Coordinates of C-alpha atoms in Angstrom, one line a residue:
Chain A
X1 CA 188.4 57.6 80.6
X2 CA 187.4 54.3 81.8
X3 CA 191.0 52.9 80.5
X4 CA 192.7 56.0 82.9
X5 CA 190.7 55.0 86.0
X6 CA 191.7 51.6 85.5
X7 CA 195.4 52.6 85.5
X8 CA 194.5 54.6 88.3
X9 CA 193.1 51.7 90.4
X10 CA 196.3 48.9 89.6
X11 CA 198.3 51.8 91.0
X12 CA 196.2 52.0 94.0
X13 CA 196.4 47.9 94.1
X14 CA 200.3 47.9 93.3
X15 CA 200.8 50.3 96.6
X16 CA 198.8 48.6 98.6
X17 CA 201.8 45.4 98.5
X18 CA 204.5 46.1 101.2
X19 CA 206.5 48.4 98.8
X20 CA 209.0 49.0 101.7
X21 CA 210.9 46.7 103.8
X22 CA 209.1 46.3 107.0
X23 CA 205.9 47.9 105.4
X24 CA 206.9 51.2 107.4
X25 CA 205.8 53.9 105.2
X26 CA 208.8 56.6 104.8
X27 CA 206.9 59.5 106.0
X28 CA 206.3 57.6 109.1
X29 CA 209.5 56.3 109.4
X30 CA 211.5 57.7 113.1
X31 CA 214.6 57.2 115.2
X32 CA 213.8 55.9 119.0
X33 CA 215.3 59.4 119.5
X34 CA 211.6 60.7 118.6
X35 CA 209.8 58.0 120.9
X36 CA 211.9 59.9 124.2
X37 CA 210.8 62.9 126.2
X38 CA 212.1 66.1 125.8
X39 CA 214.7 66.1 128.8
X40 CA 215.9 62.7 127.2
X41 CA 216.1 64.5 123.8
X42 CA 218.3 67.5 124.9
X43 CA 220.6 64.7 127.0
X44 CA 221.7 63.2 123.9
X45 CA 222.3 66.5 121.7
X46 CA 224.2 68.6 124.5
X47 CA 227.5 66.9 124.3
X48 CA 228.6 68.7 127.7
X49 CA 225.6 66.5 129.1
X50 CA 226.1 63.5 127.4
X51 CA 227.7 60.6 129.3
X52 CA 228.5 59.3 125.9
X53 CA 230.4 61.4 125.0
X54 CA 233.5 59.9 127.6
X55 CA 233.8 56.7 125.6
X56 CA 233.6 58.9 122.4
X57 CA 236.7 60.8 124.1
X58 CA 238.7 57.7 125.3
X59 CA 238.0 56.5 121.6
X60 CA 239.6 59.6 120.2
X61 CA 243.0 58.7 122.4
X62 CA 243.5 55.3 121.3
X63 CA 242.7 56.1 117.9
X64 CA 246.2 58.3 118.0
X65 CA 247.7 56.4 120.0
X66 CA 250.6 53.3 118.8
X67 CA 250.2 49.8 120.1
X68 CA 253.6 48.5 121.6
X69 CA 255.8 46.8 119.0
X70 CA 256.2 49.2 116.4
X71 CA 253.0 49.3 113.9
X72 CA 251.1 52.9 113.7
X73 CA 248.5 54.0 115.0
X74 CA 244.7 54.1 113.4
X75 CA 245.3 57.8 112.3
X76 CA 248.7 56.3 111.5
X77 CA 246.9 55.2 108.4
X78 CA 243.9 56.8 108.1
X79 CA 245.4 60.9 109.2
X80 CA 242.3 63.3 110.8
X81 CA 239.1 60.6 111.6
X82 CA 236.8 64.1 110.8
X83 CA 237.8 63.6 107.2
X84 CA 238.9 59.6 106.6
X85 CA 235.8 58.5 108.8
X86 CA 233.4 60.5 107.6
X87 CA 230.6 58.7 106.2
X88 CA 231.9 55.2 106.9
X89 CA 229.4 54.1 109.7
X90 CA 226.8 55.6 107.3
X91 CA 227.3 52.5 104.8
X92 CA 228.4 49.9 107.4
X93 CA 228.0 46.5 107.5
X94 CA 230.0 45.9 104.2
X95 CA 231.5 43.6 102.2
X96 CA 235.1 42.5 103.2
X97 CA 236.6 41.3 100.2
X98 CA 239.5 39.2 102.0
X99 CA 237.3 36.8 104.0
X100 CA 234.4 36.9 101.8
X101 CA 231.6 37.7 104.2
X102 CA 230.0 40.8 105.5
X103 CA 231.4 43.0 108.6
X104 CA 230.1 45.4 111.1
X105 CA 232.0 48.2 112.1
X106 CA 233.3 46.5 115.4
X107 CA 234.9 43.3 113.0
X108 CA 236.4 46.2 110.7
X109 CA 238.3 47.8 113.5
X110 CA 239.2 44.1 115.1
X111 CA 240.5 43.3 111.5
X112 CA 242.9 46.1 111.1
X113 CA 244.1 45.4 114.7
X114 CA 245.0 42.3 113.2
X115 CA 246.3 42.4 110.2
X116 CA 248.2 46.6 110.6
X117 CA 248.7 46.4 114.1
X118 CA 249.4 42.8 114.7
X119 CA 248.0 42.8 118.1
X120 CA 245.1 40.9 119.6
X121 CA 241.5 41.7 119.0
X122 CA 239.5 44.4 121.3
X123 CA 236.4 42.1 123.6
X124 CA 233.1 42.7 122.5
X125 CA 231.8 45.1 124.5
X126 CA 235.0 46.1 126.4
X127 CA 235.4 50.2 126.6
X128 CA 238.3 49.6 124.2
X129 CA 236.0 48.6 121.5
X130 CA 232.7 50.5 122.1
X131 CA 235.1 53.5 122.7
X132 CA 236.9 52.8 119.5
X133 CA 233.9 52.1 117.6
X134 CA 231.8 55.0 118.7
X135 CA 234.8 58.0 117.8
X136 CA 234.9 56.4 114.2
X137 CA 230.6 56.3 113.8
X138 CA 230.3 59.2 115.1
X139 CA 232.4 61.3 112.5
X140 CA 229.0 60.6 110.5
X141 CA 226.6 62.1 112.6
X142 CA 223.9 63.6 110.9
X143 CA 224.7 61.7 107.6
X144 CA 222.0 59.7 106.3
X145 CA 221.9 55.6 106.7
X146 CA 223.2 54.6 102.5
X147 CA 223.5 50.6 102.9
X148 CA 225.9 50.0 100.2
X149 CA 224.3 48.5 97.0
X150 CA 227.0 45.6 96.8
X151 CA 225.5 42.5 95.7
X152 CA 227.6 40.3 97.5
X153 CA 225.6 41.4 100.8
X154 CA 222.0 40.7 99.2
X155 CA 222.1 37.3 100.5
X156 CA 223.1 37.5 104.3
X157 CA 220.5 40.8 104.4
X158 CA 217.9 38.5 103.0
X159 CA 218.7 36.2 105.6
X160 CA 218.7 39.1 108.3
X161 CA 214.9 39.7 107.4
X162 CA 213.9 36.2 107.7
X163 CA 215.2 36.5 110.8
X164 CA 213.4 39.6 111.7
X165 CA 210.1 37.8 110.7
X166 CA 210.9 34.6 112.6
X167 CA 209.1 33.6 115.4
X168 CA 211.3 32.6 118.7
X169 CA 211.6 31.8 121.9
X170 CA 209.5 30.5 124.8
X171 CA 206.6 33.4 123.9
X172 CA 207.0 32.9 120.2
X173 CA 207.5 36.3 119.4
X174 CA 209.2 38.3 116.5
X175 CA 211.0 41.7 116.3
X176 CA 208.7 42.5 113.2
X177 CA 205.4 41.8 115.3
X178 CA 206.7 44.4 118.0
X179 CA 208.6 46.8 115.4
X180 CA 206.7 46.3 112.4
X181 CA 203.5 46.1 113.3
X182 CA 202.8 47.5 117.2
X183 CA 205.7 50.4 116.9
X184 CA 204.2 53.5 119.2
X185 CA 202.5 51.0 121.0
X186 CA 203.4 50.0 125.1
X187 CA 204.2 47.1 126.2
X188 CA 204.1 47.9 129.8
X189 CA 205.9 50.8 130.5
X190 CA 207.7 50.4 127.5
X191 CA 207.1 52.9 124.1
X192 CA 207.9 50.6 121.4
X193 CA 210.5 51.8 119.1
X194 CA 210.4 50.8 115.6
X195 CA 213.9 49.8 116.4
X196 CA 215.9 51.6 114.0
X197 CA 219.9 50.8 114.5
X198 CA 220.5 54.6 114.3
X199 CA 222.6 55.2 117.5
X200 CA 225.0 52.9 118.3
X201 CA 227.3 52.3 120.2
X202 CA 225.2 54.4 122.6
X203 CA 224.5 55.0 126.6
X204 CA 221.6 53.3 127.6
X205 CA 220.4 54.6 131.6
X206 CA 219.5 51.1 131.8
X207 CA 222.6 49.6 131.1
X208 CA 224.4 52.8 133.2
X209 CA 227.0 52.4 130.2
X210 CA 227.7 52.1 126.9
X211 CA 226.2 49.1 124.5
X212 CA 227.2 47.8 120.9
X213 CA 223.8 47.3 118.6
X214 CA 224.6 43.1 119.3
X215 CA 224.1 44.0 123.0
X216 CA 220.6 45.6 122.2
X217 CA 219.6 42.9 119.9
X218 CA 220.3 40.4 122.6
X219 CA 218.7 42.1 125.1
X220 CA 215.5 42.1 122.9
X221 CA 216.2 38.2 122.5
X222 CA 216.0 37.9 126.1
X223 CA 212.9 39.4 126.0
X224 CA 211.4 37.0 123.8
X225 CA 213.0 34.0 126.2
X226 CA 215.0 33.3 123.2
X227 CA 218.6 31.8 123.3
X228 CA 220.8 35.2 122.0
X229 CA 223.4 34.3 119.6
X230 CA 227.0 34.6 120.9
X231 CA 229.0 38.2 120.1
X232 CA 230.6 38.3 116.7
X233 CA 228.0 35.3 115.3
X234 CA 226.9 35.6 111.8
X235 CA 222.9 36.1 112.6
X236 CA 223.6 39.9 114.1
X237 CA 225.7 40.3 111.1
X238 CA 222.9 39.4 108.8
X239 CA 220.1 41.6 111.2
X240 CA 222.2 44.5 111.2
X241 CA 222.6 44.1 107.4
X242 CA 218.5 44.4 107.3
X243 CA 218.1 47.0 109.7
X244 CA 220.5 49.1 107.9
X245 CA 218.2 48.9 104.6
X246 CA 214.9 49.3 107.1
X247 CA 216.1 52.3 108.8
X248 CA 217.6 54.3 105.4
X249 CA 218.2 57.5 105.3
X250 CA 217.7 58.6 108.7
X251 CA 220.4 59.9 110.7
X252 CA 223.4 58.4 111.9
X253 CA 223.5 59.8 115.9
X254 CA 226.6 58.0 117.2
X255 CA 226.7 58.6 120.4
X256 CA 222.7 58.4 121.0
X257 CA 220.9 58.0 124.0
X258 CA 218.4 55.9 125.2
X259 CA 216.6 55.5 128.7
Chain B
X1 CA 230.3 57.9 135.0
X2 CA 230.9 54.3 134.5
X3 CA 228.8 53.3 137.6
X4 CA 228.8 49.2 136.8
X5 CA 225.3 47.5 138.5
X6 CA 226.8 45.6 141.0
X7 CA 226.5 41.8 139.3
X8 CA 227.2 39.7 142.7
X9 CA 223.9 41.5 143.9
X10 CA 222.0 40.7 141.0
X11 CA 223.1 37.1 141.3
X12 CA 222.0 36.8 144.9
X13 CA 218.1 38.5 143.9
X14 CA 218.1 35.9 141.6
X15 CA 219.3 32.5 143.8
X16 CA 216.9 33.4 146.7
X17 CA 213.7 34.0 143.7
X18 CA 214.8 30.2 142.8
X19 CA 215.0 28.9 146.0
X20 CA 211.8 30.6 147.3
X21 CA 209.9 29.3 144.2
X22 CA 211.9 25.3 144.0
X23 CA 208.3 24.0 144.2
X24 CA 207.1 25.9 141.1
X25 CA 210.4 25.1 139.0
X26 CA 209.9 21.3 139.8
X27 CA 206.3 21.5 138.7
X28 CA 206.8 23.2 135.7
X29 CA 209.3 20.7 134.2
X30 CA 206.9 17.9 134.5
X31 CA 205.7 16.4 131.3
X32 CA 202.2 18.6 129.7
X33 CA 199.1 16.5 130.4
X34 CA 196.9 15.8 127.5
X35 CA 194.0 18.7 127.0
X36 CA 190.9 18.0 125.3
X37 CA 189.8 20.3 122.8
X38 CA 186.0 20.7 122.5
X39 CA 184.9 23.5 119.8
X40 CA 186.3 26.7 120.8
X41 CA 186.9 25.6 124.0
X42 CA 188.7 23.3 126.5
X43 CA 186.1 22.4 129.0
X44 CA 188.1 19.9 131.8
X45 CA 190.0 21.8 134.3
X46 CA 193.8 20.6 133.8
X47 CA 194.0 19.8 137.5
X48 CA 192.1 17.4 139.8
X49 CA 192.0 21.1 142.6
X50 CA 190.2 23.9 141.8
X51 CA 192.2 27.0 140.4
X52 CA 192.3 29.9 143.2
X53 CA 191.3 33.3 142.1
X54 CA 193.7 35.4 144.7
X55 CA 196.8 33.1 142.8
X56 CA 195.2 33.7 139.8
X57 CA 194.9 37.3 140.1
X58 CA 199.0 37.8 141.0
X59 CA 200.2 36.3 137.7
X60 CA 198.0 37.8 136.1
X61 CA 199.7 41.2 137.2
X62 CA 203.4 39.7 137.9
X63 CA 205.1 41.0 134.6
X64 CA 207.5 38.3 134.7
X65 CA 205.2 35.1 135.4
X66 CA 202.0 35.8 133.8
X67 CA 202.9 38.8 131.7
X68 CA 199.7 39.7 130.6
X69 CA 199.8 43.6 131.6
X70 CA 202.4 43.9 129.4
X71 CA 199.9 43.6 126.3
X72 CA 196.9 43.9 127.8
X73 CA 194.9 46.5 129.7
X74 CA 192.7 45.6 132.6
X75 CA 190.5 46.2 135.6
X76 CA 193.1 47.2 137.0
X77 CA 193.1 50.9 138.2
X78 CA 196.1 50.6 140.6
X79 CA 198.6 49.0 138.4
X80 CA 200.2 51.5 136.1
X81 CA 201.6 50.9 132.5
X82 CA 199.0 48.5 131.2
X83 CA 200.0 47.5 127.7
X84 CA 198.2 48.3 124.7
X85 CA 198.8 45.8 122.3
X86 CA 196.1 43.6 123.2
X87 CA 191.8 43.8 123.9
X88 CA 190.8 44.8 127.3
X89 CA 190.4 41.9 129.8
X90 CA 187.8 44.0 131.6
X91 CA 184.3 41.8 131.8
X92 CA 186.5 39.1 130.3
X93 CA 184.6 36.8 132.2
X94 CA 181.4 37.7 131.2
X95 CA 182.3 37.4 127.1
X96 CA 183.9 33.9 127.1
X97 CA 183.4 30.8 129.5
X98 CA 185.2 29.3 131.7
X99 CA 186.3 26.7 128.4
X100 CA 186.7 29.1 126.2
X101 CA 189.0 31.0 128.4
X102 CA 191.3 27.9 128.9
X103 CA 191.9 27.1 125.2
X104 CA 192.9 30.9 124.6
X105 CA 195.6 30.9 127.3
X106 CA 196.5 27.1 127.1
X107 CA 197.2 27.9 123.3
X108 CA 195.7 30.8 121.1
X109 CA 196.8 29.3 117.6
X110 CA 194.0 26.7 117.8
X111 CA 191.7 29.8 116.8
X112 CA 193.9 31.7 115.5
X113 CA 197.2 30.5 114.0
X114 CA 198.7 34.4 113.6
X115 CA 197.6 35.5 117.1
X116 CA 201.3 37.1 118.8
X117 CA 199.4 35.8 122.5
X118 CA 202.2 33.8 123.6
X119 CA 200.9 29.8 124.2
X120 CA 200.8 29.6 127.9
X121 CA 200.5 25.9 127.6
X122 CA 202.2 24.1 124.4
X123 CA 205.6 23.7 123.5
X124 CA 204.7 23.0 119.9
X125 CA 206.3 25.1 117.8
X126 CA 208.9 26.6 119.0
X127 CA 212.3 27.7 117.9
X128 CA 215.7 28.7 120.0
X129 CA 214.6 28.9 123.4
X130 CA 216.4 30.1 125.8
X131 CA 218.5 27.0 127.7
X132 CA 216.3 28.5 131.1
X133 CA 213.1 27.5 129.7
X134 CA 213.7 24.5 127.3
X135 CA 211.0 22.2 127.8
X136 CA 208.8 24.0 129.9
X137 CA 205.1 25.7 129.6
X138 CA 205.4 29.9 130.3
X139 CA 202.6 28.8 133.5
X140 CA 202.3 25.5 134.8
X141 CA 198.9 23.4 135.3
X142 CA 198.3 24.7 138.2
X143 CA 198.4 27.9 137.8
X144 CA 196.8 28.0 134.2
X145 CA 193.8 26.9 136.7
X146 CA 194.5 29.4 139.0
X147 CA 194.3 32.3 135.7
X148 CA 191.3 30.9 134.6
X149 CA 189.3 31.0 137.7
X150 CA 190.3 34.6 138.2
X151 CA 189.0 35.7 134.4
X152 CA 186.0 33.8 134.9
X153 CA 185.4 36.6 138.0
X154 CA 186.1 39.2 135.5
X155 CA 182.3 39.9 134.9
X156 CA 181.8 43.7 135.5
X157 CA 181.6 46.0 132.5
X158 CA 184.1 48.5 131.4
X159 CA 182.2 52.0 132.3
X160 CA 183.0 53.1 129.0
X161 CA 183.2 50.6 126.1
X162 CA 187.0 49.8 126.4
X163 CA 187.0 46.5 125.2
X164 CA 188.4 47.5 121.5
X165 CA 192.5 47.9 121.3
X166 CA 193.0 51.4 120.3
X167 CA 194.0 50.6 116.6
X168 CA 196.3 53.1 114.9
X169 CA 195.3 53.6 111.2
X170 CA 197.1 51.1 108.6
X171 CA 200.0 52.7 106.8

């Protein structure tokens, strides 16, 4: 009796640690998509109303069509997107094997322009790319976020949650004080999100366009009067890495959209 | 669709802010002067003039100079989206001196090292600030004085008893 009460209570003491990353219990855990009102909501799940959807469209063109000089196409390679890409924002960042580091989805697509196409590399956040990028995420809709469990990406998503906790900036702030521990709060007009990486690319009102998740994360830098870290750098590599894991297994919602 | 925010505009909003506030951005890249820390509190004003409430009272409400509304609620009734991440500043005034209110703008972590109140006065500490405001306090001397004089004013209470954040229950 008094032994079973005492297993009972270094349960109760074990689940009281942070058992999840970012201490956000899974039953609580939501998309932004759920912090938005309901005219919001519908926006982004009517595709006939969903200004999204055009880069989505321009990303479905150049994915068929052949850069000049000879080398295929994407669905050269990879055939119907609907089948090939389904599922592979779902488990991006990964590892790349040939360069040894960790990826986004944007660096994957820049890599096979590369190294199968043989021509340049799309700009960070040029229509090319978020076009691109957004047709191949968002032939995983409604798949759940299933970070791969490759070891070799343990250490750059550790470092993406130090990160998360660190203090920066002129105000000293942290995306885990805001997004850990005041989500569903306002600051000023603002709902909080708990910042979930669930949507993107998506079309922000704000930005009266599309953004890549490094654009969001920098804005959010900004916020903080912290120096953002250039396009492509490792850092967002690492975040994204960690927000993948935090936000697991909601939804991917390629194209979402956010006010 | 693709309706780009005209960026030439947004540069020109942003040279005549600069110009119109040269005085302040000249100030507030001086070096900090030396506050003395007495308890809980900071007693000495950090300026030989007295702070000026009406000043006082527009950072205070400015969300991009004195940011306070965007974590705290206030007496306030005609601003709209107060923030609720931080205690009421209503009857501020009456629950902390005038000392006590300097040392928790100037810098919070002397009381309480975890506090997320940005340090309105203190560069200590900090990591990857932006180039704009390497070097410089978020308020300047002045108008630290000029916040502190307008909380001090801050004596009526709330009509209800708002001065507790609205806490959501722990996970």
């Amino acid at each position: 009796m008094i032994r079973s009460a005492v297993l009972v209570l270094a349960g109760l003491i074990l689940a009281a640690e942070p058992a999840f990353p970012g201490g956000i219990a899974p039953s609580d855990k939501r998309s932004g998509l759920a912090e938005m009102g309901p005219e919001l909501q519908a926006m982004q799940r009517d595709d006939t109303a969903h200004p999204g959807m055009l880069w989505v469209q321009d990303g479905a063109d150049l994915w068929a069509r052949a850069p000049t000089g000879g080398a295929p196409a994407c669905s050269g390679c990879h055939g119907e997107a609907r089948a090939s890409m389904r599922g592979v924002a779902a488990r991006y960042p990964a590892w790349d094997a040939r360069n040894g580091r960790p990826i986004d989805l944007q660096d994957r697509i820049n890599l096979c322009r590369r190294t199968h196409q043989h021509v340049e590399p799309l700009a960070y956040e040029s229509a090319d790319l978020l076009g691109l990028t957004a047709f191949v995420a968002t032939q995983s809709r409604g798949m759940p976020i299933a970070p791969p469990e490759d070891p070799r990406l343990a250490p750059a998503r550790r470092e993406g949650r130090a990160l998360f906790e660190a203090r920066m900036g002129q105000l000293g702030l942290s995306c885990a004080i805001c997004h850990d521990d005041h989500w569903g709060r306002h600051l000023g007009a603002a709902a909080i999100p708990q910042g979930h990486p669930t949507g993107y690319p998506l079309y922000r009102l704000e930005w009266q366009g599309m953004g890549s998740l490094q654009r969001r994360l920098r804005n959010c830098m900004s916020g903080m009067r912290a120096e953002p870290y250039p396009f492509g750098a490792p850092d967002y590599i690492a975040l994204e890495l960690y927000l993948a894991e935090r936000a697991a297994p909601l939804p991917v919602e390629t194209p979402a959209l956010r006010p | 669709m693709r309706v780009r925010r005209p960026a030439a505009l947004r540069l020109l909003a942003l040279a005549s802010a600069a110009a119109a506030s040269a005085t302040r951005a000249e100030e507030i890249a001086l070096p900090l002067r030396p506050v003395a820390v007495v308890g809980d509190a900071i007693p000495a004003s950090l300026t030989e003039e007295a702070g000026d409430p009406a000043r006082g009272r527009a950072i205070v409400l400015d969300r991009t100079r004195g940011l306070c509304l965007l974590c705290h609620p206030g007496p306030f009734p005609e601003e709209r989206f107060q923030g609720n991440l931080a205690p009421d500043l209503t009857g501020v005034g009456a629950r902390l001196s005038e000392g006590q209110l300097r040392l928790r703008i100037v810098d919070g972590r002397l009381l309480n090292p975890q506090t997320i109140m940005p340090s309105y006065y203190s560069l200590a500490g900090r990591l990857r600030v932006a180039a704009a405001w390497q070097g410089r306090p978020i308020l300047a001397a002045r108008e630290i004085e000029d916040v502190v004089t307008f909380l001090t004013g801050l004596r009526d209470p709330a009509p209800g008893d708002r001065t507790a954040p609205v806490m959501r229950p722990a996970p």
